[in-house]
PDB file of C-alpha atoms in Angstrom:
ATOM      1  CA  MET A  21     110.289 103.604  95.369  1.00  0.00           C
ATOM      2  CA  PRO A  22     112.990 106.174  96.016  1.00  0.00           C
ATOM      3  CA  GLY A  23     112.524 109.235  93.874  1.00  0.00           C
ATOM      4  CA  ASP A  24     108.744 108.730  93.673  1.00  0.00           C
ATOM      5  CA  ASN A  25     107.577 112.304  93.211  1.00  0.00           C
ATOM      6  CA  GLU A  26     103.914 111.715  94.077  1.00  0.00           C
ATOM      7  CA  THR A  27     102.810 114.627  96.274  1.00  0.00           C
ATOM      8  CA  PHE A  28     102.548 113.559  99.897  1.00  0.00           C
ATOM      9  CA  TYR A  29     101.557 115.429 103.026  1.00  0.00           C
ATOM     10  CA  LEU A  30     100.171 114.160 106.322  1.00  0.00           C
ATOM     11  CA  ARG A  31      99.269 116.272 109.354  1.00  0.00           C
ATOM     12  CA  TYR A  32      97.722 115.179 112.645  1.00  0.00           C
ATOM     13  CA  TYR A  33      96.628 117.498 115.455  1.00  0.00           C
ATOM     14  CA  SER A  34      94.969 116.750 118.774  1.00  0.00           C
ATOM     15  CA  GLY A  35      94.383 119.497 121.292  1.00  0.00           C
ATOM     16  CA  HIS A  36      92.201 121.489 123.619  1.00  0.00           C
ATOM     17  CA  SER A  37      92.178 124.711 125.580  1.00  0.00           C
ATOM     18  CA  GLY A  38      91.560 124.278 129.258  1.00  0.00           C
ATOM     19  CA  ARG A  39      92.833 124.849 132.745  1.00  0.00           C
ATOM     20  CA  PHE A  40      96.474 124.716 131.621  1.00  0.00           C
ATOM     21  CA  GLY A  41      96.019 126.755 128.422  1.00  0.00           C
ATOM     22  CA  HIS A  42      96.317 125.426 124.868  1.00  0.00           C
ATOM     23  CA  GLU A  43      97.677 121.890 125.084  1.00  0.00           C
ATOM     24  CA  PHE A  44      98.259 119.903 121.933  1.00  0.00           C
ATOM     25  CA  LEU A  45     100.139 117.214 120.046  1.00  0.00           C
ATOM     26  CA  GLU A  46     100.859 117.794 116.368  1.00  0.00           C
ATOM     27  CA  PHE A  47     103.020 116.106 113.762  1.00  0.00           C
ATOM     28  CA  ASP A  48     103.387 116.194 110.022  1.00  0.00           C
ATOM     29  CA  PHE A  49     105.279 114.577 107.161  1.00  0.00           C
ATOM     30  CA  LYS A  50     105.884 116.355 103.876  1.00  0.00           C
ATOM     31  CA  SER A  51     107.751 115.037 100.839  1.00  0.00           C
ATOM     32  CA  LEU A  52     110.487 117.362  99.607  1.00  0.00           C
ATOM     33  CA  GLY A  53     111.625 118.180  96.073  1.00  0.00           C
ATOM     34  CA  ASP A  54     111.966 115.071  93.939  1.00  0.00           C
ATOM     35  CA  GLY A  55     110.507 112.819  96.651  1.00  0.00           C
ATOM     36  CA  ARG A  56     113.793 111.255  97.781  1.00  0.00           C
ATOM     37  CA  SER A  57     113.394 112.690 101.263  1.00  0.00           C
ATOM     38  CA  ALA A  58     110.811 114.287 103.489  1.00  0.00           C
ATOM     39  CA  SER A  59     110.593 116.431 106.565  1.00  0.00           C
ATOM     40  CA  ALA A  60     108.999 115.178 109.748  1.00  0.00           C
ATOM     41  CA  ARG A  61     107.942 117.690 112.387  1.00  0.00           C
ATOM     42  CA  TYR A  62     106.594 117.096 115.877  1.00  0.00           C
ATOM     43  CA  ALA A  63     105.259 119.501 118.501  1.00  0.00           C
ATOM     44  CA  ASN A  64     103.885 118.754 121.947  1.00  0.00           C
ATOM     45  CA  ASN A  65     102.667 121.515 124.251  1.00  0.00           C
ATOM     46  CA  SER A  66     101.621 120.733 127.786  1.00  0.00           C
ATOM     47  CA  ASN A  67     101.503 123.407 130.439  1.00  0.00           C
ATOM     48  CA  TYR A  68     100.819 120.861 133.166  1.00  0.00           C
ATOM     49  CA  ARG A  69     103.424 121.360 135.903  1.00  0.00           C
ATOM     50  CA  ASN A  70     104.847 124.232 133.846  1.00  0.00           C
ATOM     51  CA  ASP A  71     106.055 121.975 131.035  1.00  0.00           C
ATOM     52  CA  SER A  72     107.083 123.851 127.928  1.00  0.00           C
ATOM     53  CA  LEU A  73     106.611 123.383 124.203  1.00  0.00           C
ATOM     54  CA  ILE A  74     108.651 120.545 122.723  1.00  0.00           C
ATOM     55  CA  ARG A  75     109.473 120.831 119.024  1.00  0.00           C
ATOM     56  CA  LYS A  76     111.441 118.300 117.005  1.00  0.00           C
ATOM     57  CA  GLU A  77     112.211 118.221 113.306  1.00  0.00           C
ATOM     58  CA  MET A  78     114.109 115.691 111.227  1.00  0.00           C
ATOM     59  CA  CYS A  79     114.675 114.593 107.675  1.00  0.00           C
ATOM     60  CA  VAL A  80     113.393 111.111 106.811  1.00  0.00           C
ATOM     61  CA  SER A  81     113.972 108.868 103.811  1.00  0.00           C
ATOM     62  CA  SER A  82     111.613 108.045 100.988  1.00  0.00           C
ATOM     63  CA  LEU A  83     111.408 104.477 102.337  1.00  0.00           C
ATOM     64  CA  LEU A  84     109.720 105.715 105.501  1.00  0.00           C
ATOM     65  CA  ILE A  85     107.310 107.822 103.445  1.00  0.00           C
ATOM     66  CA  GLN A  86     106.531 104.784 101.282  1.00  0.00           C
ATOM     67  CA  GLU A  87     105.699 102.834 104.446  1.00  0.00           C
ATOM     68  CA  ILE A  88     103.418 105.609 105.734  1.00  0.00           C
ATOM     69  CA  LYS A  89     101.675 105.710 102.341  1.00  0.00           C
ATOM     70  CA  ARG A  90     101.191 101.934 102.510  1.00  0.00           C
ATOM     71  CA  ILE A  91      99.697 102.188 106.003  1.00  0.00           C
ATOM     72  CA  ILE A  92      97.319 104.932 104.834  1.00  0.00           C
ATOM     73  CA  LYS A  93      96.233 103.027 101.722  1.00  0.00           C
ATOM     74  CA  GLU A  94      95.704  99.765 103.628  1.00  0.00           C
ATOM     75  CA  SER A  95      93.624 101.556 106.265  1.00  0.00           C
ATOM     76  CA  GLU A  96      91.254 102.800 103.541  1.00  0.00           C
ATOM     77  CA  ILE A  97      90.876 106.100 105.422  1.00  0.00           C
ATOM     78  CA  LEU A  98      90.645 107.935 102.091  1.00  0.00           C
ATOM     79  CA  LYS A  99      87.205 106.316 101.594  1.00  0.00           C
ATOM     80  CA  GLU A 100      85.821 107.649 104.887  1.00  0.00           C
ATOM     81  CA  ASP A 101      83.593 110.656 105.588  1.00  0.00           C
ATOM     82  CA  ASP A 102      83.601 112.474 108.937  1.00  0.00           C
ATOM     83  CA  SER A 103      80.096 113.966 108.627  1.00  0.00           C
ATOM     84  CA  LYS A 104      78.656 111.521 111.213  1.00  0.00           C
ATOM     85  CA  TRP A 105      81.618 111.604 113.575  1.00  0.00           C
ATOM     86  CA  PRO A 106      81.392 113.392 116.945  1.00  0.00           C
ATOM     87  CA  GLN A 107      81.918 117.145 116.576  1.00  0.00           C
ATOM     88  CA  LYS A 108      84.722 118.942 118.411  1.00  0.00           C
ATOM     89  CA  ASN A 109      83.707 119.966 121.926  1.00  0.00           C
ATOM     90  CA  LYS A 110      85.057 121.359 125.204  1.00  0.00           C
ATOM     91  CA  ASP A 111      87.260 118.270 125.539  1.00  0.00           C
ATOM     92  CA  GLY A 112      89.045 119.188 122.326  1.00  0.00           C
ATOM     93  CA  ARG A 113      89.383 118.064 118.768  1.00  0.00           C
ATOM     94  CA  GLN A 114      91.459 115.909 116.455  1.00  0.00           C
ATOM     95  CA  GLU A 115      92.363 116.745 112.880  1.00  0.00           C
ATOM     96  CA  LEU A 116      93.887 114.532 110.218  1.00  0.00           C
ATOM     97  CA  GLU A 117      94.825 115.876 106.806  1.00  0.00           C
ATOM     98  CA  ILE A 118      96.265 113.713 104.037  1.00  0.00           C
ATOM     99  CA  ARG A 119      97.373 114.630 100.531  1.00  0.00           C
ATOM    100  CA  LEU A 120      98.375 111.577  98.534  1.00  0.00           C
ATOM    101  CA  GLY A 121      98.939 112.281  94.850  1.00  0.00           C
ATOM    102  CA  ASN A 122      95.727 113.831  93.536  1.00  0.00           C
ATOM    103  CA  GLU A 123      93.700 112.771  96.576  1.00  0.00           C
ATOM    104  CA  HIS A 124      93.203 115.185  99.460  1.00  0.00           C
ATOM    105  CA  ILE A 125      91.086 114.594 102.534  1.00  0.00           C
ATOM    106  CA  SER A 126      90.688 116.380 105.834  1.00  0.00           C
ATOM    107  CA  PHE A 127      88.943 115.078 108.955  1.00  0.00           C
ATOM    108  CA  GLU A 128      87.915 116.797 112.171  1.00  0.00           C
ATOM    109  CA  THR A 129      86.338 115.076 115.147  1.00  0.00           C
ATOM    110  CA  ALA A 130      86.151 115.205 118.926  1.00  0.00           C
ATOM    111  CA  LYS A 131      88.953 113.672 120.942  1.00  0.00           C
ATOM    112  CA  ILE A 132      88.402 109.947 121.305  1.00  0.00           C
ATOM    113  CA  GLY A 133      89.095 108.627 124.774  1.00  0.00           C
ATOM    114  CA  SER A 134      88.565 104.933 124.089  1.00  0.00           C
ATOM    115  CA  LEU A 135      86.950 102.408 121.791  1.00  0.00           C
ATOM    116  CA  VAL A 136      83.697 102.942 123.709  1.00  0.00           C
ATOM    117  CA  ASP A 137      83.535 106.428 122.141  1.00  0.00           C
ATOM    118  CA  VAL A 138      84.035 104.794 118.744  1.00  0.00           C
ATOM    119  CA  THR A 139      81.367 102.099 119.143  1.00  0.00           C
ATOM    120  CA  GLU A 140      78.812 104.593 120.498  1.00  0.00           C
ATOM    121  CA  SER A 141      79.247 107.002 117.563  1.00  0.00           C
ATOM    122  CA  ALA A 142      76.868 107.358 114.600  1.00  0.00           C
ATOM    123  CA  ASP A 143      79.566 105.895 112.289  1.00  0.00           C
ATOM    124  CA  PRO A 144      81.459 103.278 114.322  1.00  0.00           C
ATOM    125  CA  GLU A 145      83.063 101.597 111.291  1.00  0.00           C
ATOM    126  CA  GLY A 146      84.460 104.821 109.818  1.00  0.00           C
ATOM    127  CA  LEU A 147      85.570 106.187 113.172  1.00  0.00           C
ATOM    128  CA  ARG A 148      87.263 102.852 113.952  1.00  0.00           C
ATOM    129  CA  VAL A 149      89.370 103.224 110.779  1.00  0.00           C
ATOM    130  CA  PHE A 150      90.357 106.742 111.894  1.00  0.00           C
ATOM    131  CA  TYR A 151      91.049 105.642 115.480  1.00  0.00           C
ATOM    132  CA  TYR A 152      93.360 102.758 114.568  1.00  0.00           C
ATOM    133  CA  LEU A 153      95.181 104.722 111.864  1.00  0.00           C
ATOM    134  CA  VAL A 154      95.863 107.537 114.331  1.00  0.00           C
ATOM    135  CA  GLN A 155      97.096 105.019 116.941  1.00  0.00           C
ATOM    136  CA  ASP A 156      99.481 103.493 114.373  1.00  0.00           C
ATOM    137  CA  LEU A 157     100.751 106.900 113.230  1.00  0.00           C
ATOM    138  CA  LYS A 158     101.308 108.117 116.796  1.00  0.00           C
ATOM    139  CA  ALA A 159     103.218 104.944 117.683  1.00  0.00           C
ATOM    140  CA  LEU A 160     105.384 105.399 114.581  1.00  0.00           C
ATOM    141  CA  VAL A 161     106.084 109.059 115.365  1.00  0.00           C
ATOM    142  CA  PHE A 162     106.937 108.409 119.026  1.00  0.00           C
ATOM    143  CA  SER A 163     109.300 105.603 117.987  1.00  0.00           C
ATOM    144  CA  LEU A 164     110.951 107.804 115.365  1.00  0.00           C
ATOM    145  CA  ILE A 165     111.423 110.703 117.769  1.00  0.00           C
ATOM    146  CA  SER A 166     112.865 108.420 120.432  1.00  0.00           C
ATOM    147  CA  LEU A 167     115.202 106.625 118.036  1.00  0.00           C
ATOM    148  CA  HIS A 168     116.286 109.770 116.195  1.00  0.00           C
ATOM    149  CA  PHE A 169     117.345 111.573 119.329  1.00  0.00           C
ATOM    150  CA  LYS A 170     119.023 108.536 120.897  1.00  0.00           C
ATOM    151  CA  VAL A 171     121.151 108.271 117.752  1.00  0.00           C
ATOM    152  CA  TRP A 172     121.707 112.040 117.710  1.00  0.00           C
ATOM    153  CA  LEU A 173     122.876 111.975 121.328  1.00  0.00           C
ATOM    154  CA  ALA A 174     125.182 109.032 120.641  1.00  0.00           C
ATOM    155  CA  LEU A 175     126.784 110.922 117.757  1.00  0.00           C
ATOM    156  CA  HIS A 176     127.080 114.237 119.579  1.00  0.00           C
ATOM    157  CA  THR A 177     128.330 113.272 123.014  1.00  0.00           C
ATOM    158  CA  THR A 178     131.746 112.082 124.088  1.00  0.00           C
ATOM    159  CA  PRO A 179     131.499 108.651 125.633  1.00  0.00           C
ATOM    160  CA  VAL A 180     132.686 108.485 129.212  1.00  0.00           C
ATOM    161  CA  PRO A 181     134.745 105.369 129.869  1.00  0.00           C
ATOM    162  CA  PRO A 182     133.175 103.169 132.519  1.00  0.00           C
ATOM    163  CA  LYS A 183     134.705 103.296 135.969  1.00  0.00           C
ATOM    164  CA  LEU A 184     136.352  99.974 136.661  1.00  0.00           C
ATOM    165  CA  PRO A 185     136.511  98.539 140.164  1.00  0.00           C
ATOM    166  CA  THR A 186     139.950  98.911 141.740  1.00  0.00           C
ATOM    167  CA  HIS A 187     140.650  95.167 141.803  1.00  0.00           C
ATOM    168  CA  VAL A 188     140.108  95.003 138.026  1.00  0.00           C
ATOM    169  CA  ILE A 189     142.545  97.873 137.437  1.00  0.00           C
ATOM    170  CA  THR A 190     145.128  96.244 139.721  1.00  0.00           C
ATOM    171  CA  THR A 191     144.750  92.898 137.942  1.00  0.00           C
ATOM    172  CA  MET A 192     145.045  94.552 134.532  1.00  0.00           C
ATOM    173  CA  ASN A 193     148.211  96.438 135.542  1.00  0.00           C
ATOM    174  CA  SER A 194     149.910  93.407 137.069  1.00  0.00           C
ATOM    175  CA  HIS A 195     150.145  91.528 133.752  1.00  0.00           C
TER     176      HIS A 195
END
């Protein structure tokens, strides 16, 4: 529904401080103005092998936001409670904050390495909802970032004509 002005905000953070400093992945979506567009921001900081902070920002359509809202609603994450989830620890933490209309929820838990961590938790069903929603959102964000910047590069670089083999050039000129 383009123009849907229901308040929407989603933020995900996963990070830790360790041998290579503060390393994290963070992204958020926020509806703008009348709801016809939204901003999407992404940050990834890894100091491993002296990598630097990567920040990306783009404007996305209301159709994408509607799809994210659908994914959130279908996951039923808004019904969950993180009180029995593993607490943040030396391995780091994950945060998920969602504002959808009048509903607002914020989760914090330890980093989840695999489904074994989920099944061994005090609330495996609730943590499973969180785990799969986060996996879906991360896949969406990585696809968006990749696609957005491939398109951006295509629009902002001058194409270089392919080098043709000499026999092709000779054949083309002889006609």
